[in-house]
Amino acid sequence: MAGSERPLHVLIVCLGNICRSPMGHAVMEHEAKKKGLNLVVDSAGTAAYHEGEEPDERTVATCKKHGVPIDHLARAVVQNDFKTFDYILASDTQNLENLRRVAPKGSKAKIALFGSFDDNKPIQDPYYGGMRGFEKTYEQCVQYSHAFFDYVSANGSPTASL
Ligand code: 4NP
């Protein structure tokens, strides 16, 4: 429910923060806007080696093809993210495990696989493949964003509102 409460904060995470998570970030923001949902979305990587870079050109091209605005510079996950965000959603199980390993004790954020609100599948790394992998990533991001919205609408959030 939109109101004066703090909006729900969601961080989407992959490895490099140049392919999957900036796309998930852009797609979730776009889908939330279309539904009139009040949401703060960001993305980050569990690795820092692409820090400061723009999203991969194939991520940008896929977003452009689907009319999804994208504007992000890669960054790594930081400890403060576990305080700032209500949900931290991992693209695959390796990133999920890494997030759980680095999460501080008593972390407020709920850490989950992005696909866990739907078919529980990982978003495979499209970096070393062609455009089809990026299209599949886009489709999963749309599907999982809506499944996440449905979950939060049905279950609420202990710390924020949709
Ligand atoms: P992402 O994809 O985790 O979806 O951003 C990757 C980007 C870069 C690399 C691996 C995955 N890399 O090895 O440089």
Tab-separated table of N, CA and C and ligand atoms in Angstrom:
chain	number	residue	atom	x	y	z
A	1	MET	N	0.840	-1.201	0.000
A	1	MET	CA	0.000	0.000	0.000
A	1	MET	C	0.877	1.255	0.000
A	2	ALA	N	0.617	2.158	-0.912
A	2	ALA	CA	1.416	3.376	-0.940
A	2	ALA	C	0.951	4.298	0.182
A	3	GLY	N	1.867	4.972	0.795
A	3	GLY	CA	1.478	5.875	1.875
A	3	GLY	C	2.688	6.622	2.368
A	4	SER	N	2.651	7.045	3.612
A	4	SER	CA	3.753	7.836	4.140
A	4	SER	C	4.855	6.957	4.717
A	5	GLU	N	4.633	5.628	4.734
A	5	GLU	CA	5.654	4.725	5.268
A	5	GLU	C	6.868	4.697	4.344
A	6	ARG	N	7.953	4.195	4.907
A	6	ARG	CA	9.176	4.031	4.116
A	6	ARG	C	8.911	3.026	2.998
A	7	PRO	N	9.290	3.367	1.756
A	7	PRO	CA	9.076	2.389	0.679
A	7	PRO	C	9.982	1.177	0.846
A	8	LEU	N	9.563	0.075	0.298
A	8	LEU	CA	10.355	-1.151	0.318
A	8	LEU	C	11.648	-0.931	-0.479
A	9	HIS	N	12.765	-1.339	0.073
A	9	HIS	CA	14.066	-1.209	-0.596
A	9	HIS	C	14.537	-2.597	-1.037
A	10	VAL	N	14.839	-2.730	-2.329
A	10	VAL	CA	15.233	-4.025	-2.890
A	10	VAL	C	16.580	-3.891	-3.609
A	11	LEU	N	17.511	-4.770	-3.280
A	11	LEU	CA	18.816	-4.800	-3.962
A	11	LEU	C	18.922	-6.106	-4.743
A	12	ILE	N	19.214	-6.003	-6.023
A	12	ILE	CA	19.368	-7.193	-6.870
A	12	ILE	C	20.868	-7.409	-7.114
A	13	VAL	N	21.295	-8.652	-6.938
A	13	VAL	CA	22.739	-8.932	-6.914
A	13	VAL	C	23.117	-10.053	-7.881
A	14	CYS	N	24.199	-9.821	-8.641
A	14	CYS	CA	24.821	-10.894	-9.435
A	14	CYS	C	26.316	-10.872	-9.146
A	15	LEU	N	27.123	-11.368	-10.049
A	15	LEU	CA	28.568	-11.419	-9.783
A	15	LEU	C	29.237	-10.081	-10.120
A	16	GLY	N	29.115	-9.655	-11.376
A	16	GLY	CA	29.857	-8.480	-11.826
A	16	GLY	C	29.086	-7.176	-11.795
A	17	ASN	N	27.765	-7.256	-11.658
A	17	ASN	CA	26.870	-6.080	-11.697
A	17	ASN	C	26.957	-5.341	-13.037
A	18	ILE	N	27.193	-6.101	-14.111
A	18	ILE	CA	27.137	-5.469	-15.434
A	18	ILE	C	26.126	-6.146	-16.373
A	19	CYS	N	25.700	-7.378	-16.062
A	19	CYS	CA	24.760	-8.081	-16.949
A	19	CYS	C	23.394	-8.299	-16.285
A	20	ARG	N	23.317	-9.288	-15.369
A	20	ARG	CA	22.010	-9.695	-14.833
A	20	ARG	C	21.406	-8.698	-13.859
A	21	SER	N	22.196	-8.282	-12.855
A	21	SER	CA	21.564	-7.456	-11.805
A	21	SER	C	21.202	-6.039	-12.254
A	22	PRO	N	22.005	-5.377	-13.131
A	22	PRO	CA	21.509	-4.071	-13.592
A	22	PRO	C	20.254	-4.220	-14.446
A	23	MET	N	20.136	-5.401	-15.132
A	23	MET	CA	18.907	-5.623	-15.895
A	23	MET	C	17.737	-5.870	-14.942
A	24	GLY	N	17.962	-6.694	-13.918
A	24	GLY	CA	16.915	-6.945	-12.922
A	24	GLY	C	16.473	-5.663	-12.241
A	25	HIS	N	17.443	-4.824	-11.942
A	25	HIS	CA	17.206	-3.523	-11.312
A	25	HIS	C	16.310	-2.654	-12.216
A	26	ALA	N	16.732	-2.522	-13.486
A	26	ALA	CA	15.987	-1.682	-14.439
A	26	ALA	C	14.578	-2.241	-14.679
A	27	VAL	N	14.491	-3.558	-14.828
A	27	VAL	CA	13.202	-4.197	-15.123
A	27	VAL	C	12.261	-4.072	-13.926
A	28	MET	N	12.771	-4.339	-12.717
A	28	MET	CA	11.896	-4.248	-11.541
A	28	MET	C	11.394	-2.814	-11.339
A	29	GLU	N	12.280	-1.853	-11.532
A	29	GLU	CA	11.894	-0.443	-11.400
A	29	GLU	C	10.797	-0.092	-12.413
A	30	HIS	N	10.992	-0.552	-13.646
A	30	HIS	CA	10.059	-0.261	-14.743
A	30	HIS	C	8.704	-0.925	-14.489
A	31	GLU	N	8.721	-2.193	-14.097
A	31	GLU	CA	7.465	-2.928	-13.853
A	31	GLU	C	6.738	-2.340	-12.641
A	32	ALA	N	7.489	-1.937	-11.615
A	32	ALA	CA	6.881	-1.336	-10.417
A	32	ALA	C	6.208	-0.014	-10.780
A	33	LYS	N	6.882	0.765	-11.602
A	33	LYS	CA	6.341	2.059	-12.024
A	33	LYS	C	5.021	1.859	-12.771
A	34	LYS	N	4.999	0.860	-13.662
A	34	LYS	CA	3.776	0.581	-14.449
A	34	LYS	C	2.621	0.205	-13.535
A	35	LYS	N	2.940	-0.470	-12.407
A	35	LYS	CA	1.897	-0.896	-11.466
A	35	LYS	C	1.618	0.155	-10.398
A	36	GLY	N	2.348	1.274	-10.431
A	36	GLY	CA	2.167	2.327	-9.435
A	36	GLY	C	2.664	1.932	-8.055
A	37	LEU	N	3.658	1.041	-8.002
A	37	LEU	CA	4.197	0.600	-6.714
A	37	LEU	C	5.339	1.511	-6.277
A	38	ASN	N	5.355	1.785	-4.992
A	38	ASN	CA	6.382	2.642	-4.416
A	38	ASN	C	7.536	1.768	-3.926
A	39	LEU	N	8.618	1.793	-4.680
A	39	LEU	CA	9.700	0.849	-4.430
A	39	LEU	C	11.033	1.545	-4.688
A	40	VAL	N	12.033	1.260	-3.879
A	40	VAL	CA	13.394	1.727	-4.175
A	40	VAL	C	14.198	0.506	-4.599
A	41	VAL	N	14.778	0.553	-5.795
A	41	VAL	CA	15.531	-0.589	-6.319
A	41	VAL	C	16.965	-0.152	-6.639
A	42	ASP	N	17.903	-1.029	-6.339
A	42	ASP	CA	19.303	-0.805	-6.706
A	42	ASP	C	19.900	-2.173	-7.065
A	43	SER	N	21.146	-2.175	-7.539
A	43	SER	CA	21.803	-3.452	-7.823
A	43	SER	C	23.284	-3.350	-7.488
A	44	ALA	N	23.896	-4.515	-7.307
A	44	ALA	CA	25.309	-4.575	-6.945
A	44	ALA	C	25.854	-5.952	-7.312
A	45	GLY	N	27.187	-6.085	-7.246
A	45	GLY	CA	27.836	-7.359	-7.537
A	45	GLY	C	28.538	-7.911	-6.305
A	46	THR	N	28.671	-9.232	-6.243
A	46	THR	CA	29.451	-9.816	-5.143
A	46	THR	C	30.948	-9.672	-5.426
A	47	ALA	N	31.307	-9.385	-6.677
A	47	ALA	CA	32.699	-9.106	-7.037
A	47	ALA	C	32.819	-7.636	-7.439
A	48	ALA	N	34.019	-7.088	-7.250
A	48	ALA	CA	34.213	-5.649	-7.480
A	48	ALA	C	34.947	-5.340	-8.780
A	49	TYR	N	35.244	-6.367	-9.601
A	49	TYR	CA	36.149	-6.094	-10.717
A	49	TYR	C	35.578	-5.278	-11.872
A	50	HIS	N	34.297	-4.991	-11.866
A	50	HIS	CA	33.753	-4.104	-12.910
A	50	HIS	C	33.276	-2.769	-12.329
A	51	GLU	N	33.684	-2.489	-11.100
A	51	GLU	CA	33.202	-1.297	-10.408
A	51	GLU	C	33.352	-0.036	-11.266
A	52	GLY	N	32.311	0.781	-11.301
A	52	GLY	CA	32.335	2.031	-12.049
A	52	GLY	C	31.980	1.885	-13.518
A	53	GLU	N	31.838	0.633	-13.998
A	53	GLU	CA	31.527	0.419	-15.423
A	53	GLU	C	30.026	0.526	-15.696
A	54	GLU	N	29.711	0.926	-16.916
A	54	GLU	CA	28.318	0.918	-17.376
A	54	GLU	C	27.895	-0.529	-17.628
A	55	PRO	N	26.582	-0.795	-17.658
A	55	PRO	CA	26.145	-2.166	-17.941
A	55	PRO	C	26.677	-2.656	-19.294
A	56	ASP	N	26.846	-3.977	-19.399
A	56	ASP	CA	27.261	-4.631	-20.641
A	56	ASP	C	26.360	-4.143	-21.790
A	57	GLU	N	26.963	-3.948	-22.964
A	57	GLU	CA	26.188	-3.385	-24.092
A	57	GLU	C	25.016	-4.286	-24.491
A	58	ARG	N	25.136	-5.598	-24.221
A	58	ARG	CA	24.032	-6.514	-24.563
A	58	ARG	C	22.872	-6.363	-23.576
A	59	THR	N	23.190	-6.032	-22.325
A	59	THR	CA	22.137	-5.728	-21.337
A	59	THR	C	21.413	-4.443	-21.748
A	60	VAL	N	22.207	-3.436	-22.154
A	60	VAL	CA	21.626	-2.148	-22.569
A	60	VAL	C	20.746	-2.351	-23.806
A	61	ALA	N	21.239	-3.136	-24.785
A	61	ALA	CA	20.485	-3.364	-26.024
A	61	ALA	C	19.173	-4.103	-25.737
A	62	THR	N	19.224	-5.077	-24.827
A	62	THR	CA	18.019	-5.848	-24.501
A	62	THR	C	16.995	-4.951	-23.801
A	63	CYS	N	17.457	-4.137	-22.876
A	63	CYS	CA	16.544	-3.211	-22.183
A	63	CYS	C	15.936	-2.224	-23.186
A	64	LYS	N	16.778	-1.717	-24.071
A	64	LYS	CA	16.315	-0.743	-25.065
A	64	LYS	C	15.230	-1.373	-25.958
A	65	LYS	N	15.490	-2.608	-26.373
A	65	LYS	CA	14.533	-3.336	-27.225
A	65	LYS	C	13.157	-3.430	-26.569
A	66	HIS	N	13.152	-3.570	-25.237
A	66	HIS	CA	11.885	-3.733	-24.512
A	66	HIS	C	11.382	-2.426	-23.887
A	67	GLY	N	12.033	-1.309	-24.239
A	67	GLY	CA	11.565	-0.007	-23.745
A	67	GLY	C	11.786	0.198	-22.255
A	68	VAL	N	12.828	-0.457	-21.720
A	68	VAL	CA	13.122	-0.334	-20.283
A	68	VAL	C	14.308	0.615	-20.083
A	69	PRO	N	14.102	1.755	-19.428
A	69	PRO	CA	15.234	2.652	-19.190
A	69	PRO	C	16.272	1.999	-18.282
A	70	ILE	N	17.545	2.187	-18.587
A	70	ILE	CA	18.610	1.623	-17.746
A	70	ILE	C	19.707	2.657	-17.571
A	71	ASP	N	20.107	2.870	-16.328
A	71	ASP	CA	21.121	3.874	-16.009
A	71	ASP	C	21.777	3.452	-14.688
A	72	HIS	N	22.948	2.865	-14.785
A	72	HIS	CA	23.577	2.338	-13.567
A	72	HIS	C	25.079	2.231	-13.787
A	73	LEU	N	25.839	2.420	-12.730
A	73	LEU	CA	27.278	2.148	-12.763
A	73	LEU	C	27.552	1.034	-11.759
A	74	ALA	N	28.340	0.051	-12.185
A	74	ALA	CA	28.557	-1.147	-11.363
A	74	ALA	C	29.199	-0.788	-10.023
A	75	ARG	N	28.759	-1.509	-9.005
A	75	ARG	CA	29.371	-1.374	-7.686
A	75	ARG	C	29.316	-2.728	-6.983
A	76	ALA	N	30.144	-2.888	-5.986
A	76	ALA	CA	30.134	-4.124	-5.202
A	76	ALA	C	29.185	-3.974	-4.017
A	77	VAL	N	28.700	-5.099	-3.529
A	77	VAL	CA	27.886	-5.113	-2.307
A	77	VAL	C	28.750	-4.611	-1.152
A	78	VAL	N	28.166	-3.778	-0.299
A	78	VAL	CA	28.879	-3.300	0.898
A	78	VAL	C	28.077	-3.682	2.147
A	79	GLN	N	28.749	-3.683	3.285
A	79	GLN	CA	28.102	-4.108	4.540
A	79	GLN	C	26.844	-3.291	4.844
A	80	ASN	N	26.883	-2.014	4.509
A	80	ASN	CA	25.727	-1.156	4.801
A	80	ASN	C	24.474	-1.583	4.034
A	81	ASP	N	24.668	-2.287	2.898
A	81	ASP	CA	23.503	-2.758	2.123
A	81	ASP	C	22.606	-3.664	2.972
A	82	PHE	N	23.202	-4.378	3.924
A	82	PHE	CA	22.416	-5.303	4.742
A	82	PHE	C	21.566	-4.565	5.771
A	83	LYS	N	21.847	-3.257	5.938
A	83	LYS	CA	21.020	-2.414	6.823
A	83	LYS	C	20.008	-1.626	6.008
A	84	THR	N	20.435	-1.194	4.824
A	84	THR	CA	19.605	-0.301	4.000
A	84	THR	C	18.448	-1.039	3.334
A	85	PHE	N	18.712	-2.266	2.866
A	85	PHE	CA	17.730	-2.944	2.018
A	85	PHE	C	16.882	-3.947	2.809
A	86	ASP	N	15.598	-3.996	2.464
A	86	ASP	CA	14.681	-4.957	3.097
A	86	ASP	C	14.883	-6.338	2.486
A	87	TYR	N	15.092	-6.353	1.177
A	87	TYR	CA	15.321	-7.614	0.452
A	87	TYR	C	16.588	-7.499	-0.378
A	88	ILE	N	17.408	-8.535	-0.330
A	88	ILE	CA	18.571	-8.641	-1.217
A	88	ILE	C	18.371	-9.919	-2.016
A	89	LEU	N	18.205	-9.773	-3.331
A	89	LEU	CA	17.795	-10.893	-4.187
A	89	LEU	C	18.948	-11.301	-5.092
A	90	ALA	N	19.372	-12.554	-4.958
A	90	ALA	CA	20.523	-13.060	-5.699
A	90	ALA	C	20.092	-13.703	-7.007
A	91	SER	N	20.905	-13.505	-8.044
A	91	SER	CA	20.590	-14.073	-9.360
A	91	SER	C	20.776	-15.584	-9.404
A	92	ASP	N	21.751	-16.098	-8.657
A	92	ASP	CA	21.991	-17.553	-8.681
A	92	ASP	C	22.458	-18.031	-7.305
A	93	THR	N	22.611	-19.342	-7.176
A	93	THR	CA	22.884	-19.897	-5.840
A	93	THR	C	24.295	-19.568	-5.346
A	94	GLN	N	25.238	-19.411	-6.269
A	94	GLN	CA	26.587	-19.058	-5.819
A	94	GLN	C	26.616	-17.657	-5.203
A	95	ASN	N	25.933	-16.734	-5.868
A	95	ASN	CA	25.853	-15.380	-5.310
A	95	ASN	C	25.023	-15.359	-4.028
A	96	LEU	N	24.005	-16.209	-3.961
A	96	LEU	CA	23.192	-16.321	-2.739
A	96	LEU	C	24.077	-16.773	-1.568
A	97	GLU	N	24.884	-17.796	-1.827
A	97	GLU	CA	25.781	-18.311	-0.770
A	97	GLU	C	26.798	-17.251	-0.359
A	98	ASN	N	27.335	-16.541	-1.331
A	98	ASN	CA	28.309	-15.485	-1.016
A	98	ASN	C	27.666	-14.374	-0.182
A	99	LEU	N	26.440	-14.011	-0.527
A	99	LEU	CA	25.738	-12.972	0.248
A	99	LEU	C	25.527	-13.430	1.686
A	100	ARG	N	25.105	-14.682	1.842
A	100	ARG	CA	24.850	-15.208	3.197
A	100	ARG	C	26.143	-15.251	4.009
A	101	ARG	N	27.244	-15.532	3.321
A	101	ARG	CA	28.538	-15.633	3.996
A	101	ARG	C	29.025	-14.271	4.486
A	102	VAL	N	28.776	-13.220	3.697
A	102	VAL	CA	29.300	-11.898	4.091
A	102	VAL	C	28.294	-11.067	4.893
A	103	ALA	N	27.062	-11.558	5.018
A	103	ALA	CA	26.042	-10.792	5.762
A	103	ALA	C	26.450	-10.659	7.229
A	104	PRO	N	26.358	-9.446	7.782
A	104	PRO	CA	26.691	-9.294	9.202
A	104	PRO	C	25.647	-9.985	10.072
A	105	LYS	N	26.047	-10.356	11.268
A	105	LYS	CA	25.113	-10.976	12.212
A	105	LYS	C	23.976	-10.012	12.490
A	106	GLY	N	22.758	-10.535	12.532
A	106	GLY	CA	21.610	-9.681	12.826
A	106	GLY	C	21.203	-8.820	11.641
A	107	SER	N	21.667	-9.217	10.427
A	107	SER	CA	21.319	-8.469	9.220
A	107	SER	C	19.807	-8.331	9.084
A	108	LYS	N	19.358	-7.114	8.801
A	108	LYS	CA	17.928	-6.852	8.676
A	108	LYS	C	17.376	-7.393	7.357
A	109	ALA	N	18.219	-7.364	6.347
A	109	ALA	CA	17.760	-7.714	4.999
A	109	ALA	C	17.389	-9.191	4.899
A	110	LYS	N	16.315	-9.450	4.173
A	110	LYS	CA	15.984	-10.841	3.837
A	110	LYS	C	16.755	-11.179	2.564
A	111	ILE	N	17.540	-12.232	2.633
A	111	ILE	CA	18.374	-12.622	1.490
A	111	ILE	C	17.731	-13.839	0.835
A	112	ALA	N	17.463	-13.751	-0.463
A	112	ALA	CA	16.770	-14.852	-1.144
A	112	ALA	C	17.211	-14.921	-2.602
A	113	LEU	N	16.991	-16.085	-3.199
A	113	LEU	CA	17.174	-16.226	-4.644
A	113	LEU	C	16.045	-15.437	-5.326
A	114	PHE	N	16.378	-14.647	-6.340
A	114	PHE	CA	15.354	-13.850	-7.043
A	114	PHE	C	14.239	-14.772	-7.537
A	115	GLY	N	14.628	-15.949	-8.070
A	115	GLY	CA	13.648	-16.884	-8.621
A	115	GLY	C	12.828	-17.620	-7.574
A	116	SER	N	13.169	-17.449	-6.290
A	116	SER	CA	12.486	-18.233	-5.241
A	116	SER	C	11.022	-17.834	-5.059
A	117	PHE	N	10.636	-16.690	-5.596
A	117	PHE	CA	9.231	-16.269	-5.502
A	117	PHE	C	8.411	-16.859	-6.643
A	118	ASP	N	9.090	-17.593	-7.530
A	118	ASP	CA	8.420	-18.151	-8.709
A	118	ASP	C	8.823	-19.613	-8.922
A	119	ASP	N	9.712	-19.894	-9.870
A	119	ASP	CA	10.048	-21.286	-10.190
A	119	ASP	C	11.325	-21.778	-9.514
A	120	ASN	N	11.911	-20.921	-8.679
A	120	ASN	CA	13.111	-21.262	-7.903
A	120	ASN	C	14.336	-21.556	-8.774
A	121	LYS	N	14.335	-21.052	-10.010
A	121	LYS	CA	15.488	-21.298	-10.898
A	121	LYS	C	16.486	-20.151	-10.785
A	122	PRO	N	17.768	-20.434	-11.038
A	122	PRO	CA	18.755	-19.352	-11.086
A	122	PRO	C	18.644	-18.586	-12.403
A	123	ILE	N	19.127	-17.364	-12.412
A	123	ILE	CA	19.327	-16.658	-13.685
A	123	ILE	C	20.770	-16.966	-14.078
A	124	GLN	N	20.916	-17.740	-15.148
A	124	GLN	CA	22.254	-18.174	-15.580
A	124	GLN	C	23.054	-16.982	-16.083
A	125	ASP	N	24.359	-17.050	-15.877
A	125	ASP	CA	25.242	-15.984	-16.321
A	125	ASP	C	25.260	-15.921	-17.854
A	126	PRO	N	24.811	-14.809	-18.457
A	126	PRO	CA	24.781	-14.727	-19.932
A	126	PRO	C	26.068	-14.148	-20.523
A	127	TYR	N	27.041	-13.812	-19.670
A	127	TYR	CA	28.221	-13.028	-20.083
A	127	TYR	C	28.994	-13.651	-21.240
A	128	TYR	N	29.184	-14.981	-21.189
A	128	TYR	CA	30.016	-15.632	-22.209
A	128	TYR	C	29.205	-16.165	-23.389
A	129	GLY	N	27.915	-15.870	-23.437
A	129	GLY	CA	27.059	-16.357	-24.510
A	129	GLY	C	26.596	-15.229	-25.425
A	130	GLY	N	25.566	-15.505	-26.205
A	130	GLY	CA	25.062	-14.523	-27.159
A	130	GLY	C	23.828	-13.793	-26.621
A	131	MET	N	23.150	-13.101	-27.552
A	131	MET	CA	21.998	-12.272	-27.177
A	131	MET	C	20.835	-13.085	-26.609
A	132	ARG	N	20.754	-14.362	-27.006
A	132	ARG	CA	19.630	-15.179	-26.502
A	132	ARG	C	19.640	-15.301	-24.985
A	133	GLY	N	20.841	-15.398	-24.430
A	133	GLY	CA	20.987	-15.480	-22.972
A	133	GLY	C	20.487	-14.209	-22.289
A	134	PHE	N	20.707	-13.081	-22.944
A	134	PHE	CA	20.269	-11.799	-22.374
A	134	PHE	C	18.750	-11.666	-22.467
A	135	GLU	N	18.183	-12.205	-23.550
A	135	GLU	CA	16.724	-12.196	-23.710
A	135	GLU	C	16.072	-13.066	-22.624
A	136	LYS	N	16.679	-14.211	-22.390
A	136	LYS	CA	16.183	-15.123	-21.341
A	136	LYS	C	16.279	-14.440	-19.978
A	137	THR	N	17.395	-13.763	-19.746
A	137	THR	CA	17.571	-13.012	-18.487
A	137	THR	C	16.450	-11.993	-18.339
A	138	TYR	N	16.157	-11.271	-19.427
A	138	TYR	CA	15.077	-10.277	-19.389
A	138	TYR	C	13.746	-10.928	-19.015
A	139	GLU	N	13.449	-12.035	-19.664
A	139	GLU	CA	12.164	-12.716	-19.400
A	139	GLU	C	12.069	-13.153	-17.941
A	140	GLN	N	13.171	-13.693	-17.413
A	140	GLN	CA	13.172	-14.108	-16.005
A	140	GLN	C	13.020	-12.894	-15.081
A	141	CYS	N	13.663	-11.792	-15.419
A	141	CYS	CA	13.571	-10.588	-14.577
A	141	CYS	C	12.134	-10.071	-14.512
A	142	VAL	N	11.434	-10.094	-15.644
A	142	VAL	CA	10.033	-9.639	-15.657
A	142	VAL	C	9.185	-10.580	-14.798
A	143	GLN	N	9.325	-11.881	-15.066
A	143	GLN	CA	8.545	-12.909	-14.362
A	143	GLN	C	8.805	-12.851	-12.848
A	144	TYR	N	10.071	-12.776	-12.471
A	144	TYR	CA	10.415	-12.802	-11.043
A	144	TYR	C	10.042	-11.489	-10.348
A	145	SER	N	10.081	-10.387	-11.073
A	145	SER	CA	9.669	-9.113	-10.468
A	145	SER	C	8.194	-9.182	-10.089
A	146	HIS	N	7.368	-9.690	-11.001
A	146	HIS	CA	5.924	-9.775	-10.713
A	146	HIS	C	5.636	-10.779	-9.606
A	147	ALA	N	6.378	-11.887	-9.600
A	147	ALA	CA	6.197	-12.876	-8.529
A	147	ALA	C	6.588	-12.257	-7.181
A	148	PHE	N	7.632	-11.453	-7.184
A	148	PHE	CA	8.064	-10.778	-5.956
A	148	PHE	C	7.008	-9.770	-5.494
A	149	PHE	N	6.472	-8.985	-6.422
A	149	PHE	CA	5.418	-8.021	-6.059
A	149	PHE	C	4.234	-8.764	-5.443
A	150	ASP	N	3.847	-9.877	-6.056
A	150	ASP	CA	2.708	-10.665	-5.555
A	150	ASP	C	2.993	-11.181	-4.150
A	151	TYR	N	4.223	-11.653	-3.949
A	151	TYR	CA	4.605	-12.180	-2.631
A	151	TYR	C	4.520	-11.083	-1.569
A	152	VAL	N	5.090	-9.931	-1.870
A	152	VAL	CA	5.110	-8.849	-0.876
A	152	VAL	C	3.692	-8.327	-0.639
A	153	SER	N	2.895	-8.249	-1.697
A	153	SER	CA	1.506	-7.793	-1.529
A	153	SER	C	0.738	-8.747	-0.617
A	154	ALA	N	0.985	-10.047	-0.767
A	154	ALA	CA	0.249	-11.048	0.020
A	154	ALA	C	0.792	-11.187	1.436
A	155	ASN	N	2.100	-11.040	1.581
A	155	ASN	CA	2.726	-11.324	2.879
A	155	ASN	C	3.164	-10.083	3.643
A	156	GLY	N	3.118	-8.929	2.980
A	156	GLY	CA	3.574	-7.711	3.621
A	156	GLY	C	5.077	-7.751	3.856
A	157	SER	N	5.561	-6.738	4.483
A	157	SER	CA	6.973	-6.680	4.827
A	157	SER	C	7.054	-6.177	6.258
A	158	PRO	N	7.909	-6.747	7.073
A	158	PRO	CA	7.981	-6.320	8.463
A	158	PRO	C	8.500	-4.893	8.623
A	159	THR	N	9.193	-4.394	7.589
A	159	THR	CA	9.899	-3.115	7.779
A	159	THR	C	9.464	-1.993	6.847
A	160	ALA	N	8.704	-2.299	5.829
A	160	ALA	CA	8.402	-1.258	4.850
A	160	ALA	C	7.119	-1.597	4.109
A	161	SER	N	6.658	-0.672	3.269
A	161	SER	CA	5.409	-0.923	2.540
A	161	SER	C	5.644	-0.870	1.048
A	162	LEU	N	4.767	-1.528	0.318
A	162	LEU	CA	4.811	-1.502	-1.146
A	162	LEU	C	3.926	-0.390	-1.637
B	1	4NP	P1	26.932	-10.597	-14.248
B	1	4NP	O1	27.822	-11.250	-15.422
B	1	4NP	O2	27.378	-11.289	-12.965
B	1	4NP	O3	25.548	-10.950	-14.641
B	1	4NP	O4	27.232	-9.116	-14.264
B	1	4NP	C1	29.209	-11.321	-15.414
B	1	4NP	C2	29.947	-10.239	-15.762
B	1	4NP	C3	31.319	-10.326	-15.815
B	1	4NP	C4	31.937	-11.509	-15.503
B	1	4NP	C5	31.178	-12.609	-15.124
B	1	4NP	C6	29.816	-12.510	-15.073
B	1	4NP	N1	33.352	-11.620	-15.572
B	1	4NP	O5	33.878	-12.717	-15.343
B	1	4NP	O6	34.017	-10.625	-15.862
